[in-house]
Amino acid sequence: MKKTVVIYGSSTGTCENIAERIAAKLGAEVLNVQDLNANVVDANDNLILGTSTWGAGELQDDWYDGVKVLKAANLTGKTIALFGCGDAESYSDTFVGGMGELYDAVKDSGARVIGAVDTDGYTFDDSSAVVDGKFVGLALDDVNEDDKTDARIEGWVAAISPSL
């Protein structure tokens, strides 16, 4: 596996915990998005980006500066995978919308975005993170479906690992 970093934005610790679990499975470094800079982007071939979702499907606050770093960087030739945390029960119309915002920030960057996940098995009404019938990355509802989190992480990591 090429040099990989898992970068997260977390307000309550849930997304941080998920990032640490993903990083452990990949043997990758984990980094708070507050520490993201051009040097981090340049030093890594693979960027695994994760955010929780707030408000009406918005990014976690620290990601707004992180997105600026990503947009200013040369992402051509890099591989990006996304994961998002959300609450599909209370916010079923904006489930993991923050992940959709991350996707919008990198989709035209020259990077290869991998890790789309089928929406089967999820209960939600709408999500900006669904493109062509699939989530743009790993969608997790650790609030209401924590019993599915481990299996979803395991399956996703197994699916993206050959491309990293």
mmCIF file of C-alpha atoms in Angstrom:
data_model
loop_
_atom_site.group_PDB
_atom_site.id
_atom_site.type_symbol
_atom_site.label_atom_id
_atom_site.label_comp_id
_atom_site.label_asym_id
_atom_site.label_seq_id
_atom_site.Cartn_x
_atom_site.Cartn_y
_atom_site.Cartn_z
ATOM 1 C CA MET A 1 0.000 0.000 0.000
ATOM 2 C CA LYS A 2 1.232 3.465 -0.881
ATOM 3 C CA LYS A 3 1.534 6.189 1.769
ATOM 4 C CA THR A 4 -1.929 6.716 3.218
ATOM 5 C CA VAL A 5 -3.408 9.122 5.746
ATOM 6 C CA VAL A 6 -6.892 9.109 7.293
ATOM 7 C CA ILE A 7 -8.064 12.693 7.877
ATOM 8 C CA TYR A 8 -11.160 13.394 9.947
ATOM 9 C CA GLY A 9 -13.257 16.262 11.263
ATOM 10 C CA SER A 10 -15.102 15.456 14.469
ATOM 11 C CA SER A 11 -17.011 17.533 17.007
ATOM 12 C CA THR A 12 -18.231 14.848 19.403
ATOM 13 C CA GLY A 13 -15.574 12.164 18.893
ATOM 14 C CA THR A 14 -17.641 9.730 16.833
ATOM 15 C CA CYS A 15 -15.949 10.490 13.510
ATOM 16 C CA GLU A 16 -12.542 10.527 15.227
ATOM 17 C CA ASN A 17 -13.203 7.042 16.601
ATOM 18 C CA ILE A 18 -14.272 5.791 13.172
ATOM 19 C CA ALA A 19 -11.151 7.341 11.599
ATOM 20 C CA GLU A 20 -8.926 5.601 14.133
ATOM 21 C CA ARG A 21 -10.605 2.261 13.454
ATOM 22 C CA ILE A 22 -10.188 2.655 9.682
ATOM 23 C CA ALA A 23 -6.562 3.771 10.067
ATOM 24 C CA ALA A 24 -5.778 0.778 12.285
ATOM 25 C CA LYS A 25 -7.150 -1.622 9.678
ATOM 26 C CA LEU A 26 -5.112 0.075 6.939
ATOM 27 C CA GLY A 27 -1.965 0.567 8.999
ATOM 28 C CA ALA A 28 -2.236 4.267 8.179
ATOM 29 C CA GLU A 29 -1.615 7.507 10.015
ATOM 30 C CA VAL A 30 -4.669 9.351 11.373
ATOM 31 C CA LEU A 31 -4.849 13.138 11.411
ATOM 32 C CA ASN A 32 -7.324 15.750 12.619
ATOM 33 C CA VAL A 33 -8.312 18.013 9.713
ATOM 34 C CA GLN A 34 -7.175 20.971 11.845
ATOM 35 C CA ASP A 35 -3.628 19.717 11.158
ATOM 36 C CA LEU A 36 -4.120 19.360 7.394
ATOM 37 C CA ASN A 37 -1.747 21.402 5.247
ATOM 38 C CA ALA A 38 -0.139 21.233 1.812
ATOM 39 C CA ASN A 39 2.785 19.189 3.152
ATOM 40 C CA VAL A 40 0.433 16.457 4.369
ATOM 41 C CA VAL A 41 -1.272 16.311 0.975
ATOM 42 C CA ASP A 42 2.056 16.221 -0.870
ATOM 43 C CA ALA A 43 3.486 13.486 1.388
ATOM 44 C CA ASN A 44 0.606 11.025 0.855
ATOM 45 C CA ASP A 45 -0.577 9.124 -2.207
ATOM 46 C CA ASN A 46 -3.896 8.129 -0.627
ATOM 47 C CA LEU A 47 -6.201 10.424 1.326
ATOM 48 C CA ILE A 48 -9.059 8.868 3.302
ATOM 49 C CA LEU A 49 -11.318 11.786 4.243
ATOM 50 C CA GLY A 50 -14.065 11.614 6.849
ATOM 51 C CA THR A 51 -16.574 14.024 8.287
ATOM 52 C CA SER A 52 -19.558 14.072 10.532
ATOM 53 C CA THR A 53 -22.662 15.869 9.283
ATOM 54 C CA TRP A 54 -24.250 18.842 11.028
ATOM 55 C CA GLY A 55 -27.209 21.162 10.541
ATOM 56 C CA ALA A 56 -28.899 20.708 7.200
ATOM 57 C CA GLY A 57 -26.369 18.211 5.813
ATOM 58 C CA GLU A 58 -23.282 20.353 6.334
ATOM 59 C CA LEU A 59 -19.633 19.552 6.874
ATOM 60 C CA GLN A 60 -18.143 19.398 10.339
ATOM 61 C CA ASP A 61 -16.856 22.938 11.067
ATOM 62 C CA ASP A 62 -13.119 22.194 10.922
ATOM 63 C CA TRP A 63 -13.488 20.883 7.373
ATOM 64 C CA TYR A 64 -14.217 24.318 5.895
ATOM 65 C CA ASP A 65 -10.531 25.255 6.214
ATOM 66 C CA GLY A 66 -9.585 21.694 5.219
ATOM 67 C CA VAL A 67 -11.512 21.995 1.965
ATOM 68 C CA LYS A 68 -9.563 25.170 1.172
ATOM 69 C CA VAL A 69 -6.318 23.210 1.631
ATOM 70 C CA LEU A 70 -7.571 20.441 -0.663
ATOM 71 C CA LYS A 71 -8.734 22.860 -3.354
ATOM 72 C CA ALA A 72 -5.373 24.651 -3.329
ATOM 73 C CA ALA A 73 -3.408 21.379 -3.561
ATOM 74 C CA ASN A 74 -2.479 19.380 -6.634
ATOM 75 C CA LEU A 75 -4.504 16.194 -6.173
ATOM 76 C CA THR A 76 -3.778 14.807 -9.645
ATOM 77 C CA GLY A 77 -2.757 11.171 -9.405
ATOM 78 C CA LYS A 78 -3.859 10.784 -5.795
ATOM 79 C CA THR A 79 -6.470 8.318 -4.615
ATOM 80 C CA ILE A 80 -9.227 9.585 -2.331
ATOM 81 C CA ALA A 81 -11.800 7.578 -0.385
ATOM 82 C CA LEU A 82 -14.526 9.162 1.731
ATOM 83 C CA PHE A 83 -16.458 8.218 4.834
ATOM 84 C CA GLY A 84 -19.211 10.072 6.598
ATOM 85 C CA CYS A 85 -21.037 9.864 9.903
ATOM 86 C CA GLY A 86 -24.650 10.853 10.231
ATOM 87 C CA ASP A 87 -27.971 10.234 11.943
ATOM 88 C CA ALA A 88 -30.367 8.643 9.467
ATOM 89 C CA GLU A 89 -33.239 8.589 11.943
ATOM 90 C CA SER A 90 -33.319 12.234 13.066
ATOM 91 C CA TYR A 91 -31.913 13.675 9.820
ATOM 92 C CA SER A 92 -33.125 11.222 7.213
ATOM 93 C CA ASP A 93 -33.378 13.921 4.517
ATOM 94 C CA THR A 94 -29.724 15.060 4.876
ATOM 95 C CA PHE A 95 -28.065 11.785 5.921
ATOM 96 C CA VAL A 96 -24.237 12.027 5.605
ATOM 97 C CA GLY A 97 -24.591 15.230 3.618
ATOM 98 C CA GLY A 98 -21.188 16.351 4.859
ATOM 99 C CA MET A 99 -19.625 13.484 2.920
ATOM 100 C CA GLY A 100 -21.428 14.779 -0.158
ATOM 101 C CA GLU A 101 -19.775 18.176 0.379
ATOM 102 C CA LEU A 102 -16.336 16.531 0.601
ATOM 103 C CA TYR A 103 -17.076 14.665 -2.607
ATOM 104 C CA ASP A 104 -18.063 17.891 -4.361
ATOM 105 C CA ALA A 105 -14.777 19.453 -3.210
ATOM 106 C CA VAL A 106 -12.582 16.698 -4.724
ATOM 107 C CA LYS A 107 -14.542 15.125 -7.593
ATOM 108 C CA ASP A 108 -13.055 17.371 -10.294
ATOM 109 C CA SER A 109 -9.573 17.638 -8.751
ATOM 110 C CA GLY A 110 -7.781 15.062 -10.884
ATOM 111 C CA ALA A 111 -7.773 12.566 -8.033
ATOM 112 C CA ARG A 112 -9.315 9.125 -8.362
ATOM 113 C CA VAL A 113 -12.246 8.847 -5.933
ATOM 114 C CA ILE A 114 -12.918 5.268 -4.829
ATOM 115 C CA GLY A 115 -15.062 3.479 -2.282
ATOM 116 C CA ALA A 116 -18.666 4.046 -3.364
ATOM 117 C CA VAL A 117 -21.122 2.011 -1.284
ATOM 118 C CA ASP A 118 -24.511 0.619 -2.288
ATOM 119 C CA THR A 119 -27.448 2.204 -0.438
ATOM 120 C CA ASP A 120 -29.046 -1.201 0.215
ATOM 121 C CA GLY A 121 -29.410 -1.831 3.943
ATOM 122 C CA TYR A 122 -29.619 1.863 4.832
ATOM 123 C CA THR A 123 -32.828 3.613 5.902
ATOM 124 C CA PHE A 124 -32.929 7.296 4.952
ATOM 125 C CA ASP A 125 -35.028 9.598 2.780
ATOM 126 C CA ASP A 126 -32.420 11.637 0.902
ATOM 127 C CA SER A 127 -28.714 12.376 0.813
ATOM 128 C CA SER A 128 -26.490 14.651 -1.235
ATOM 129 C CA ALA A 129 -23.858 11.920 -0.778
ATOM 130 C CA VAL A 130 -25.716 9.599 -3.166
ATOM 131 C CA VAL A 131 -24.513 9.750 -6.766
ATOM 132 C CA ASP A 132 -25.733 7.292 -9.405
ATOM 133 C CA GLY A 133 -27.583 5.270 -6.766
ATOM 134 C CA LYS A 134 -24.598 4.784 -4.420
ATOM 135 C CA PHE A 135 -23.089 6.629 -1.513
ATOM 136 C CA VAL A 136 -19.870 8.333 -2.638
ATOM 137 C CA GLY A 137 -18.123 6.612 0.268
ATOM 138 C CA LEU A 138 -18.755 4.710 3.473
ATOM 139 C CA ALA A 139 -21.909 5.989 5.193
ATOM 140 C CA LEU A 140 -22.190 5.256 8.904
ATOM 141 C CA ASP A 141 -24.963 5.867 11.402
ATOM 142 C CA ASP A 142 -23.161 5.047 14.635
ATOM 143 C CA VAL A 143 -26.010 6.668 16.577
ATOM 144 C CA ASN A 144 -28.831 4.325 15.518
ATOM 145 C CA GLU A 145 -27.017 1.446 13.800
ATOM 146 C CA ASP A 146 -23.829 1.003 15.807
ATOM 147 C CA ASP A 147 -24.375 -2.750 15.550
ATOM 148 C CA LYS A 148 -23.640 -2.458 11.792
ATOM 149 C CA THR A 149 -20.593 -0.167 12.021
ATOM 150 C CA ASP A 150 -17.881 -2.824 12.430
ATOM 151 C CA ALA A 151 -19.114 -4.925 9.519
ATOM 152 C CA ARG A 152 -19.519 -1.861 7.298
ATOM 153 C CA ILE A 153 -15.986 -0.664 8.080
ATOM 154 C CA GLU A 154 -14.567 -4.141 7.535
ATOM 155 C CA GLY A 155 -16.289 -4.569 4.161
ATOM 156 C CA TRP A 156 -15.357 -1.088 2.958
ATOM 157 C CA VAL A 157 -11.711 -1.356 3.949
ATOM 158 C CA ALA A 158 -11.498 -4.738 2.202
ATOM 159 C CA ALA A 159 -13.065 -3.212 -0.921
ATOM 160 C CA ILE A 160 -10.775 -0.157 -1.137
ATOM 161 C CA SER A 161 -7.496 -1.754 0.004
ATOM 162 C CA PRO A 162 -6.523 -3.196 -3.406
ATOM 163 C CA SER A 163 -6.728 0.323 -4.901
ATOM 164 C CA LEU A 164 -4.524 1.963 -2.261
#
